[in-house]
XYZ file of C-alpha atoms in Angstrom:
689
model
C 20.079 -1.172 -37.722
C 22.941 -3.629 -38.149
C 24.798 -4.938 -35.154
C 28.061 -3.138 -34.619
C 26.914 0.243 -35.946
C 27.531 3.146 -33.639
C 24.485 3.998 -31.572
C 24.194 7.091 -29.438
C 22.400 5.868 -26.347
C 19.978 8.165 -24.569
C 21.420 9.385 -21.235
C 18.022 8.827 -19.540
C 18.020 10.396 -16.067
C 21.791 11.057 -16.182
C 21.475 14.037 -18.545
C 23.094 16.566 -16.202
C 21.662 19.592 -17.967
C 23.127 23.068 -17.404
C 21.874 24.696 -14.225
C 20.462 28.198 -14.022
C 23.348 30.736 -13.796
C 22.989 31.593 -10.110
C 22.593 27.957 -9.097
C 25.454 26.874 -11.359
C 27.721 29.412 -9.667
C 26.768 28.131 -6.210
C 27.345 24.492 -7.144
C 30.668 25.296 -8.837
C 31.814 27.131 -5.689
C 30.796 24.340 -3.323
C 32.200 21.478 -5.384
C 34.993 23.095 -7.373
C 37.614 20.724 -5.991
C 37.466 16.903 -5.770
C 39.783 14.921 -3.521
C 39.995 11.131 -3.623
C 41.067 10.242 -0.105
C 42.039 6.609 -0.730
C 43.116 4.376 -3.571
C 39.852 2.460 -3.960
C 38.974 1.976 -7.668
C 35.385 2.753 -6.743
C 36.481 6.081 -5.295
C 38.094 6.940 -8.611
C 34.927 6.039 -10.524
C 32.822 8.100 -8.115
C 35.163 11.060 -8.536
C 35.098 10.703 -12.312
C 31.277 10.653 -12.325
C 31.147 13.718 -10.104
C 33.638 15.613 -12.233
C 31.861 14.914 -15.517
C 28.411 15.685 -14.127
C 29.450 18.888 -12.368
C 31.227 20.103 -15.501
C 28.061 19.540 -17.510
C 25.819 21.240 -14.936
C 28.035 24.255 -14.153
C 30.241 24.720 -17.193
C 33.288 24.632 -14.901
C 35.378 21.511 -14.485
C 36.261 20.761 -10.853
C 39.933 20.591 -10.000
C 41.346 17.267 -8.856
C 43.590 17.312 -5.788
C 45.459 14.667 -3.825
C 44.884 16.289 -0.449
C 42.216 18.618 0.985
C 43.184 22.276 0.974
C 41.910 25.482 2.473
C 39.588 26.116 -0.451
C 37.263 23.225 0.488
C 35.358 21.081 -1.983
C 34.384 17.390 -2.244
C 36.248 14.592 -0.459
C 35.486 10.980 -1.434
C 36.768 7.947 0.450
C 36.004 4.799 2.398
C 35.726 4.648 6.157
C 38.921 3.155 7.506
C 40.768 3.864 4.246
C 41.704 7.430 5.079
C 42.615 9.142 8.315
C 41.137 12.384 7.031
C 37.781 10.672 6.306
C 37.821 8.956 9.696
C 38.288 12.352 11.324
C 34.943 13.446 9.904
C 32.978 10.191 9.896
C 33.254 8.305 13.150
C 32.545 4.739 14.328
C 28.901 5.585 15.008
C 28.440 6.570 11.374
C 30.082 3.362 10.227
C 27.694 1.325 12.360
C 24.702 3.313 11.107
C 25.214 2.325 7.469
C 25.301 -1.209 6.141
C 27.637 -2.557 3.453
C 26.329 -0.511 0.528
C 25.362 2.580 2.517
C 26.974 6.009 2.487
C 27.325 9.237 4.405
C 27.266 12.732 2.895
C 28.328 15.309 5.455
C 29.399 18.925 5.611
C 32.624 19.435 7.539
C 34.690 22.490 8.463
C 38.382 21.581 8.524
C 41.718 23.262 7.810
C 39.889 26.506 7.235
C 37.815 25.095 4.401
C 34.262 23.835 4.000
C 34.051 20.297 2.691
C 31.346 17.974 1.529
C 32.404 14.444 2.417
C 31.098 11.332 0.686
C 32.127 8.351 2.781
C 31.110 4.712 2.786
C 31.963 1.409 4.388
C 32.465 -0.155 0.947
C 33.574 1.049 -2.446
C 30.105 0.487 -3.879
C 28.729 2.861 -1.291
C 30.917 5.636 -2.692
C 29.331 5.188 -6.118
C 25.826 5.269 -4.643
C 26.726 8.329 -2.570
C 28.083 10.185 -5.604
C 24.946 9.496 -7.619
C 22.776 10.543 -4.683
C 24.545 13.891 -4.433
C 24.089 14.451 -8.154
C 20.408 13.495 -7.820
C 19.963 16.197 -5.171
C 21.660 18.790 -7.367
C 19.651 17.805 -10.441
C 16.279 17.914 -8.689
C 16.970 21.187 -6.888
C 16.949 19.522 -3.453
C 20.445 20.558 -2.392
C 20.500 21.273 1.373
C 22.437 24.130 2.941
C 24.258 21.666 5.196
C 24.671 17.967 4.483
C 23.982 15.396 7.182
C 22.810 12.379 5.198
C 23.240 8.708 6.067
C 21.566 6.182 3.772
C 21.643 2.423 3.433
C 19.679 0.242 1.031
C 16.819 -1.647 2.647
C 17.204 -4.623 0.326
C 20.423 -6.622 0.458
C 19.930 -7.934 -3.098
C 18.646 -5.575 -5.788
C 18.644 -7.609 -8.976
C 17.677 -7.223 -12.594
C 16.640 -10.424 -14.370
C 17.411 -10.241 -18.082
C 15.559 -12.735 -20.245
C 18.231 -12.546 -22.971
C 19.109 -15.418 -25.296
C 22.451 -16.106 -26.971
C 21.018 -15.427 -30.429
C 20.401 -11.833 -29.325
C 16.650 -12.104 -28.861
C 14.991 -11.099 -25.603
C 11.970 -13.032 -24.328
C 9.239 -10.528 -23.456
C 11.568 -7.809 -24.649
C 10.079 -4.701 -26.254
C 13.126 -2.507 -26.724
C 15.300 -4.224 -29.268
C 17.899 -6.951 -28.944
C 20.243 -8.057 -26.197
C 23.014 -5.737 -25.081
C 25.527 -8.581 -24.618
C 24.504 -11.589 -26.752
C 24.461 -11.751 -30.541
C 24.209 -14.699 -32.940
C 25.412 -17.266 -30.426
C 28.296 -15.170 -29.096
C 29.066 -12.768 -26.301
C 29.730 -9.352 -27.792
C 33.245 -7.912 -27.629
C 32.388 -4.229 -27.837
C 31.334 -3.496 -24.276
C 30.994 0.313 -24.473
C 27.174 0.227 -24.395
C 27.247 -2.369 -21.609
C 29.437 -0.122 -19.473
C 26.985 2.718 -20.020
C 24.220 0.394 -18.872
C 26.169 -0.670 -15.775
C 26.609 2.986 -14.893
C 22.910 3.668 -15.478
C 21.659 0.928 -13.173
C 24.302 1.612 -10.528
C 22.967 5.167 -10.332
C 19.722 3.784 -8.840
C 21.407 1.252 -6.583
C 21.171 -2.011 -8.548
C 23.844 -4.462 -7.351
C 23.195 -7.618 -9.402
C 22.311 -8.628 -12.968
C 21.187 -12.027 -14.251
C 22.511 -12.156 -17.794
C 20.338 -14.809 -19.448
C 16.792 -16.035 -19.779
C 15.211 -18.103 -16.995
C 13.961 -20.358 -19.785
C 17.446 -21.685 -20.442
C 17.936 -22.961 -23.983
C 20.306 -25.692 -25.125
C 23.099 -23.283 -26.037
C 22.496 -21.036 -23.036
C 22.937 -24.013 -20.732
C 26.612 -23.957 -21.784
C 27.248 -20.469 -20.412
C 28.614 -22.172 -17.283
C 31.274 -24.016 -19.305
C 34.717 -23.010 -20.546
C 33.210 -22.500 -23.986
C 31.581 -19.288 -22.794
C 33.057 -18.456 -19.385
C 35.883 -16.247 -20.768
C 33.233 -14.031 -22.383
C 31.051 -14.077 -19.277
C 34.092 -13.054 -17.237
C 34.654 -10.160 -19.622
C 31.110 -8.948 -18.933
C 31.667 -9.397 -15.209
C 34.715 -7.121 -15.451
C 32.559 -4.378 -16.973
C 29.781 -4.603 -14.402
C 32.228 -4.907 -11.503
C 33.518 -1.388 -12.104
C 30.116 -0.113 -10.940
C 29.625 -2.558 -8.102
C 27.278 -4.894 -9.986
C 27.727 -8.677 -9.616
C 26.589 -10.993 -12.371
C 24.410 -14.094 -12.041
C 23.495 -16.797 -14.553
C 20.251 -18.684 -15.103
C 21.026 -22.397 -15.186
C 19.316 -25.456 -16.613
C 18.513 -27.876 -13.807
C 19.221 -30.772 -16.159
C 22.667 -29.434 -17.146
C 24.455 -32.484 -15.683
C 22.742 -34.446 -18.468
C 22.579 -31.899 -21.296
C 26.040 -30.416 -20.678
C 27.882 -32.831 -18.420
C 26.988 -36.080 -20.146
C 25.654 -37.786 -17.016
C 22.673 -40.120 -17.148
C 20.750 -38.232 -14.473
C 20.280 -34.822 -12.858
C 18.898 -36.284 -9.606
C 19.876 -33.744 -6.907
C 20.577 -36.511 -4.398
C 22.907 -38.403 -6.723
C 26.551 -38.044 -5.640
C 27.755 -37.794 -9.246
C 25.372 -34.892 -9.900
C 26.393 -33.105 -6.719
C 30.067 -33.511 -7.628
C 29.448 -32.193 -11.143
C 27.821 -29.027 -9.828
C 30.651 -28.504 -7.320
C 33.230 -28.780 -10.078
C 31.187 -26.464 -12.288
C 30.911 -23.852 -9.541
C 34.646 -24.082 -8.855
C 35.334 -23.438 -12.552
C 33.076 -20.395 -12.609
C 34.686 -18.843 -9.536
C 38.172 -19.349 -10.909
C 37.119 -17.081 -13.769
C 34.796 -14.771 -11.801
C 35.721 -14.583 -8.100
C 32.741 -12.358 -7.232
C 30.159 -14.336 -9.233
C 26.713 -13.822 -7.665
C 25.147 -17.238 -8.173
C 22.415 -19.097 -10.036
C 18.837 -18.243 -10.925
C 16.691 -21.343 -11.407
C 13.285 -21.966 -12.954
C 12.414 -25.600 -12.344
C 9.371 -27.853 -12.771
C 7.293 -25.173 -14.456
C 6.232 -24.515 -18.039
C 8.077 -27.558 -19.331
C 11.325 -26.756 -17.502
C 13.130 -29.724 -15.924
C 13.427 -29.916 -12.164
C 13.648 -32.160 -9.094
C 10.092 -33.476 -9.581
C 11.467 -35.545 -12.488
C 13.406 -37.606 -9.936
C 10.812 -37.767 -7.193
C 12.540 -35.023 -5.196
C 11.198 -31.702 -3.944
C 12.343 -28.151 -4.468
C 14.329 -28.016 -1.256
C 16.351 -30.994 -2.470
C 17.057 -29.274 -5.785
C 17.885 -25.838 -4.394
C 20.061 -27.164 -1.577
C 22.143 -29.257 -3.945
C 23.047 -26.131 -5.917
C 23.466 -24.105 -2.727
C 26.026 -26.572 -1.404
C 28.043 -26.197 -4.610
C 28.051 -22.391 -4.347
C 28.425 -22.002 -0.573
C 32.240 -22.269 -0.386
C 32.431 -19.280 -2.727
C 29.707 -17.159 -1.120
C 27.262 -17.701 -3.990
C 23.485 -17.496 -3.867
C 20.786 -19.742 -5.325
C 17.780 -17.706 -6.434
C 15.018 -20.292 -6.798
C 11.833 -19.117 -8.521
C 8.542 -20.023 -6.855
C 6.749 -19.823 -10.207
C 5.738 -23.486 -10.202
C 2.356 -24.801 -11.293
C 0.709 -27.496 -13.395
C 0.696 -25.941 -16.858
C -1.428 -28.748 -18.251
C -4.637 -28.032 -16.356
C -7.964 -29.324 -17.709
C -10.156 -26.282 -18.309
C -13.208 -28.392 -17.437
C -11.843 -28.910 -13.918
C -13.166 -26.175 -11.622
C -11.393 -27.448 -8.510
C -7.779 -26.939 -9.585
C -6.665 -23.349 -9.060
C -3.375 -22.114 -10.464
C -3.405 -19.262 -7.946
C -2.871 -21.777 -5.126
C 0.193 -23.401 -6.652
C 3.151 -21.457 -5.204
C 1.805 -21.619 -1.647
C 0.833 -25.284 -1.903
C 4.244 -26.264 -3.291
C 6.503 -24.210 -1.052
C 4.799 -23.530 2.285
C 5.418 -27.113 3.527
C 9.140 -26.723 2.745
C 9.755 -23.839 5.156
C 12.831 -24.490 7.281
C 14.419 -26.909 4.829
C 16.274 -24.475 2.551
C 19.940 -23.578 3.034
C 20.808 -20.064 4.199
C 22.197 -19.210 0.744
C 18.892 -20.050 -0.981
C 16.298 -17.350 -1.605
C 12.828 -17.973 -3.022
C 12.014 -15.468 -5.760
C 8.234 -14.975 -5.581
C 6.181 -13.079 -8.157
C 4.200 -10.161 -6.759
C 0.929 -11.975 -7.417
C -0.147 -15.610 -7.508
C -0.663 -15.662 -11.301
C 1.591 -13.812 -13.749
C 2.182 -10.044 -13.702
C -1.393 -9.073 -14.534
C -2.522 -5.472 -14.469
C -4.228 -6.220 -11.153
C -4.024 -9.267 -8.922
C -3.694 -9.803 -5.167
C -0.348 -10.040 -3.428
C 1.002 -13.586 -3.280
C 0.032 -15.201 0.046
C 3.456 -16.875 0.145
C 4.986 -13.621 1.399
C 5.297 -13.989 5.150
C 4.185 -17.621 5.135
C 7.757 -19.010 5.334
C 9.445 -17.319 8.319
C 12.604 -19.456 8.186
C 13.176 -19.068 4.436
C 14.762 -16.155 2.574
C 12.264 -14.456 0.272
C 12.712 -12.126 -2.684
C 9.983 -10.194 -4.497
C 9.898 -10.582 -8.288
C 8.414 -7.677 -10.258
C 8.094 -7.315 -13.998
C 9.525 -4.038 -15.283
C 9.086 -5.102 -18.895
C 5.399 -4.624 -19.646
C 4.339 -8.034 -20.895
C 0.703 -7.620 -19.842
C 0.646 -3.855 -19.370
C 1.132 -2.507 -22.868
C 4.556 -3.846 -23.873
C 6.157 -0.420 -23.785
C 3.852 0.724 -26.562
C 1.405 1.956 -23.919
C 2.311 4.260 -21.047
C 1.867 2.351 -17.794
C 3.921 3.620 -14.861
C 4.093 0.615 -12.564
C 5.540 2.183 -9.411
C 2.061 2.739 -7.859
C 1.315 -0.967 -8.397
C 4.629 -1.984 -6.818
C 4.030 0.344 -3.890
C 0.719 -1.387 -3.183
C 2.551 -4.714 -3.135
C 5.373 -3.520 -0.865
C 2.957 -1.778 1.510
C 0.576 -4.761 1.692
C 0.254 -5.967 5.278
C 0.559 -9.753 5.437
C -0.228 -9.834 9.206
C 2.361 -12.641 9.454
C 3.447 -11.239 12.818
C 0.503 -8.985 13.460
C -0.159 -5.513 12.027
C 2.784 -3.903 10.263
C 4.095 -7.133 8.728
C 4.374 -5.619 5.278
C 5.768 -7.336 2.213
C 8.593 -4.771 2.288
C 9.585 -6.000 5.755
C 9.458 -9.617 4.586
C 11.750 -9.072 1.612
C 14.166 -6.682 3.306
C 14.741 -9.431 5.900
C 13.756 -7.391 8.948
C 10.487 -9.165 9.795
C 12.041 -12.588 10.348
C 15.723 -11.707 10.731
C 16.738 -13.107 7.329
C 19.857 -11.968 5.449
C 19.594 -13.151 1.822
C 16.512 -11.186 0.764
C 15.649 -8.481 -1.730
C 13.830 -7.496 -4.912
C 14.288 -8.698 -8.484
C 12.860 -7.032 -11.572
C 12.485 -8.496 -15.052
C 14.376 -5.872 -17.028
C 12.795 -3.731 -19.752
C 15.873 -2.664 -21.721
C 17.357 -3.580 -25.072
C 19.663 -2.070 -27.642
C 17.134 0.573 -28.730
C 18.765 4.024 -28.678
C 16.385 5.088 -25.893
C 16.913 1.755 -24.023
C 13.232 1.002 -23.372
C 11.413 1.562 -26.679
C 9.057 4.090 -25.092
C 10.902 7.052 -23.558
C 8.472 7.219 -20.651
C 9.059 3.527 -19.864
C 12.470 4.594 -18.562
C 10.559 5.747 -15.481
C 9.772 2.133 -14.584
C 13.445 1.146 -14.589
C 14.332 4.197 -12.524
C 11.433 3.609 -10.140
C 12.322 -0.029 -9.630
C 15.837 0.861 -8.542
C 14.670 3.577 -6.189
C 12.076 1.319 -4.523
C 14.605 -1.517 -4.207
C 16.854 0.924 -2.361
C 14.062 2.375 -0.227
C 10.551 0.867 -0.402
C 9.208 3.705 1.762
C 9.609 6.215 -1.058
C 6.312 7.439 -2.493
C 5.273 7.000 -6.118
C 4.823 10.746 -6.563
C 8.291 11.613 -5.277
C 9.863 8.995 -7.565
C 7.890 10.312 -10.546
C 8.973 13.875 -9.739
C 12.627 12.888 -9.375
C 12.660 11.034 -12.664
C 10.852 13.810 -14.540
C 13.136 16.563 -13.259
C 16.269 14.555 -14.061
C 14.992 13.452 -17.479
C 13.158 16.518 -18.818
C 14.630 19.393 -16.828
C 13.304 21.741 -14.209
C 10.431 23.427 -16.093
C 7.588 23.251 -13.513
C 4.921 22.989 -16.227
C 6.652 19.985 -17.788
C 7.126 18.421 -14.357
C 3.462 18.776 -13.409
C 2.141 17.404 -16.722
C 4.486 14.415 -16.923
C 4.076 13.481 -13.256
C 0.294 13.508 -13.579
C 0.484 11.379 -16.742
C 2.701 8.857 -14.985
C 0.607 8.630 -11.830
C -2.670 8.249 -13.740
C -1.432 5.781 -16.345
C -1.798 2.462 -14.454
C -5.423 3.150 -13.577
C -6.108 4.318 -17.132
C -4.650 1.102 -18.544
C -6.680 -0.968 -16.097
C -9.879 0.878 -17.033
C -9.716 0.090 -20.743
C -8.357 -3.446 -20.372
C -9.414 -5.697 -17.473
C -10.916 -4.168 -14.316
C -11.845 -6.110 -11.142
C -8.754 -8.340 -11.259
C -9.954 -10.279 -14.307
C -6.718 -10.401 -16.278
C -5.767 -12.652 -19.191
C -8.146 -11.269 -21.821
C -5.219 -11.052 -24.220
C -4.096 -12.751 -27.394
C -2.307 -16.000 -26.576
C 1.436 -16.222 -27.026
C 2.465 -12.622 -27.533
C -0.048 -11.229 -24.976
C -0.730 -7.963 -26.797
C -4.233 -6.746 -27.548
C -7.714 -7.830 -26.464
C -9.001 -11.371 -26.813
C -11.660 -12.099 -24.159
C -11.443 -15.873 -24.549
C -7.850 -16.160 -25.722
C -6.963 -18.423 -22.799
C -10.429 -19.548 -21.726
C -10.226 -23.122 -22.999
C -6.451 -23.518 -22.796
C -4.478 -25.676 -20.348
C -2.823 -22.693 -18.652
C -5.294 -22.257 -15.782
C -6.056 -18.615 -16.516
C -9.855 -18.643 -16.724
C -12.573 -16.065 -16.058
C -15.462 -18.490 -16.861
C -17.827 -15.862 -18.201
C -21.227 -17.179 -19.261
C -24.603 -15.535 -19.853
C -25.239 -15.061 -16.131
C -21.984 -14.466 -14.274
C -18.223 -14.006 -14.412
C -15.239 -14.583 -12.154
C -13.647 -17.374 -10.119
C -14.928 -18.340 -6.694
C -11.768 -18.552 -4.619
C -13.498 -18.416 -1.239
C -12.999 -21.086 1.395
C -16.712 -21.671 1.937
C -17.765 -22.398 -1.643
C -14.722 -22.056 -3.887
C -11.137 -23.194 -4.403
C -10.008 -22.114 -0.927
C -7.328 -19.726 -2.199
C -8.572 -16.909 0.058
C -7.737 -19.096 3.048
C -4.019 -19.050 2.219
C -3.757 -15.524 3.666
C -3.349 -14.625 7.305
C -6.348 -13.132 9.070
C -7.735 -10.517 8.601
C -6.853 -10.645 4.871
C -8.431 -14.095 4.550
C -11.631 -12.782 6.111
C -11.629 -9.669 3.942
C -11.174 -11.606 0.683
C -13.702 -14.311 1.647
C -16.859 -12.263 1.073
C -17.867 -10.090 -1.918
C -19.168 -7.521 0.550
C -15.745 -6.997 2.157
C -13.437 -7.849 -0.756
C -11.684 -4.802 -2.306
C -13.683 -4.102 -5.458
C -10.603 -3.806 -7.619
C -10.085 -7.567 -6.925
C -13.723 -8.591 -6.848
C -13.734 -10.982 -9.799
C -10.388 -12.492 -8.893
C -11.924 -13.831 -5.691
C -15.608 -14.182 -6.531
C -17.990 -15.316 -9.220
C -20.804 -12.813 -9.476
C -23.825 -12.115 -11.692
C -23.653 -9.200 -14.097
C -26.431 -7.545 -12.107
C -24.456 -7.582 -8.830
C -24.641 -4.135 -7.210
C -21.354 -2.452 -6.383
C -20.921 -0.003 -3.524
C -21.460 2.806 -6.026
C -24.936 1.456 -6.794
C -23.914 0.478 -10.331
C -24.308 -3.044 -11.602
C -21.149 -4.990 -12.318
C -21.693 -4.949 -16.066
C -22.519 -1.240 -16.134
C -19.324 -0.435 -14.285
C -17.508 -2.566 -16.854
C -19.003 -0.499 -19.680
C -18.310 2.791 -17.922
C -14.699 1.899 -17.061
C -13.865 0.983 -20.650
C -15.419 4.108 -22.135
C -13.723 6.243 -19.490
C -10.374 4.503 -20.015
C -10.439 5.148 -23.765
C -11.220 8.829 -23.113
C -8.409 9.011 -20.575
C -5.963 7.480 -23.064
C -6.921 10.203 -25.549
C -6.342 12.689 -22.731
C -2.747 11.508 -22.450
C -2.201 12.605 -26.046
C -3.643 16.025 -25.255
C -1.558 16.388 -22.115
C 1.672 15.504 -23.880
C 0.818 17.763 -26.830
C 0.759 20.704 -24.422
C 4.527 20.227 -23.972
C 5.456 20.973 -27.584
C 8.369 23.400 -27.605
C 9.210 22.660 -23.972
C 10.868 19.294 -24.738
C 13.374 18.510 -27.459
C 11.602 17.663 -30.693
C 13.048 14.167 -31.067
C 11.732 12.859 -27.768
C 8.524 14.832 -28.084
C 7.676 13.207 -31.414
C 8.657 9.697 -30.305
C 6.422 9.842 -27.241
C 3.565 11.492 -29.152
C 3.574 8.652 -31.667
C 3.419 6.077 -28.885
C 0.579 7.875 -27.120
C -1.458 8.166 -30.311
C -1.033 4.427 -30.858
C -2.141 3.824 -27.283
C -5.256 5.970 -27.692
C -6.309 4.056 -30.806
C -5.581 0.715 -29.186
C -7.578 1.723 -26.101
C -10.621 2.126 -28.364
C -10.070 -1.412 -29.653
C -9.890 -2.724 -26.089
C -13.030 -0.762 -25.193
C -15.097 -2.043 -28.101
C -13.943 -5.668 -27.958
C -14.411 -6.114 -24.198
C -17.659 -4.164 -23.940
C -19.166 -5.970 -26.918
C -18.140 -9.277 -25.392
C -19.983 -8.563 -22.157
C -23.042 -7.257 -23.965
C -23.211 -10.400 -26.082
C -22.674 -12.573 -23.007
C -25.088 -10.819 -20.678
C -27.675 -9.388 -23.049
C -27.693 -6.257 -20.863
C -27.324 -2.999 -22.818
C -25.348 0.043 -21.732
C -27.623 2.352 -19.733
C -26.200 5.336 -21.569
C -26.901 3.908 -25.001
C -23.297 4.106 -26.204
C -22.348 1.909 -29.161
C -21.778 -1.785 -28.491
C -21.142 -4.203 -31.312
């Protein structure tokens, strides 16, 4: 499809399908009138969203009114912006919700029954409107409203790895929504739709460009591109989303013409201050910078004998007068490791680099830490850096785009994985010190915290390439808003909003989603192995694709054993980076969670698991089972024919059939590899090659 052609974008979970007649009548009666109680532009957008959605769901367009009347209806407005609102929502309510929070309340006034959506900020009105519509769409509408919600995470960001030429690094859903052939696009209709989509799940920030900043992309902070960036900011601002830019640490040299990018050099510091001033003149609410430094050939402060606190603080000082944030990635390691060296452990890198710097970062710096110590594998332990820096802001980085989990050609619902990360107890301040409490700021009293997700969208008509991959984007937003939500409830919400209220469809799709991560793990790399993928593009099985590379991603399988010894007693010491009792639990194969067994330990193929199976036999069984389960996904989806529109049904069926065939390839390649390595046949006599 050529750029510029009209594309009808899938509405995703904002479909607003017609309600059943009786329910439609009830909703139309309750919300048949919409009053905007103040002049906030956000209030107008919230009212517009409500009107369009309610019209679609009931067949009756709500009336707009300037003042509440006796016939009741919806009233939308900010606290303190309307006397009428303040008469319903008092000071206690205002204190109960933070900046982006909202109240939805039933009120009896002037002889009418009203549903009030009130918020301390304009953004809160948008979130409140979408929440009300979510309740209507899922059939969870209460008889009386008394809802007060605030997001747990102050910053809820999407990291887009988009390049100016329109390509997307690790993108599996088409090209960039806002960059094309070295330019910023002028037609922003699709971008506005996207802003609306992500605002509906509470996202409040978007990083526009790739963390691996190219030569041209480094100039996005200059007047050459800032007018276009400002135009994008205008679009996102309407839905309460601030924009951020990834920056090249060496930009003072590559863009500014200086001889150095030393963060302690006065000329460099002045250049960044001037650059920040120029950005904020164009974009007064600019969010800040995302930085990848000293990793995977990216420049950084190490070049000049400085540390990461020096580099981050220099940028933070430039942004601080404007209220900007430096998001500094903790993805830093030696990417030129000697595979012969068994003492160097990539998993240790983030902790070893950053733990000693705690207390040295400015208050407007946040460390963005990947969920695990390696790189978004299907299974790895939670990074021990979470909780280890009590005087430093921390942000969790998740990967929504499925680089190592099927690249949106395979179904892999990642919310259960993310829940395990958020619920993981670090024990940083005793029991209950979960990752969620670290990154929402509550554990250590930090303010600039949150969650970032590497986005999975592109210009594909269905946004994500695989229709069911939309659930990961939805789920990310919902967890960023409230990490206490359960995977099942998120899956049910998304399914009802996306495919309608047929209970059979709901049950089938929810089960497929909830099972999919474990299925993918079964036919790819159980026990926390990871990395058995083709180098570069990372799709498909290759047991030794990275085994002799410099990237530090080894499993060290030989004829006797497999896995990395990361114990303190005999291995790399990585297990000792955790707080007790996690360190104690990971230290021994007998107490280590079996799903992470080979991440932490090197064990013989004949090692007996708690089930009584040998390690290699479990490996065989898991891969055969996983391939069968992948075929079962095809069968499950096929049962929905006629219950889902044909276009989406066929698209998903094609993807699932591809997944089932590819699962067989994974099964046969990995199982044959272990048979050839170990010489131990499958006890059940199934084919190995």
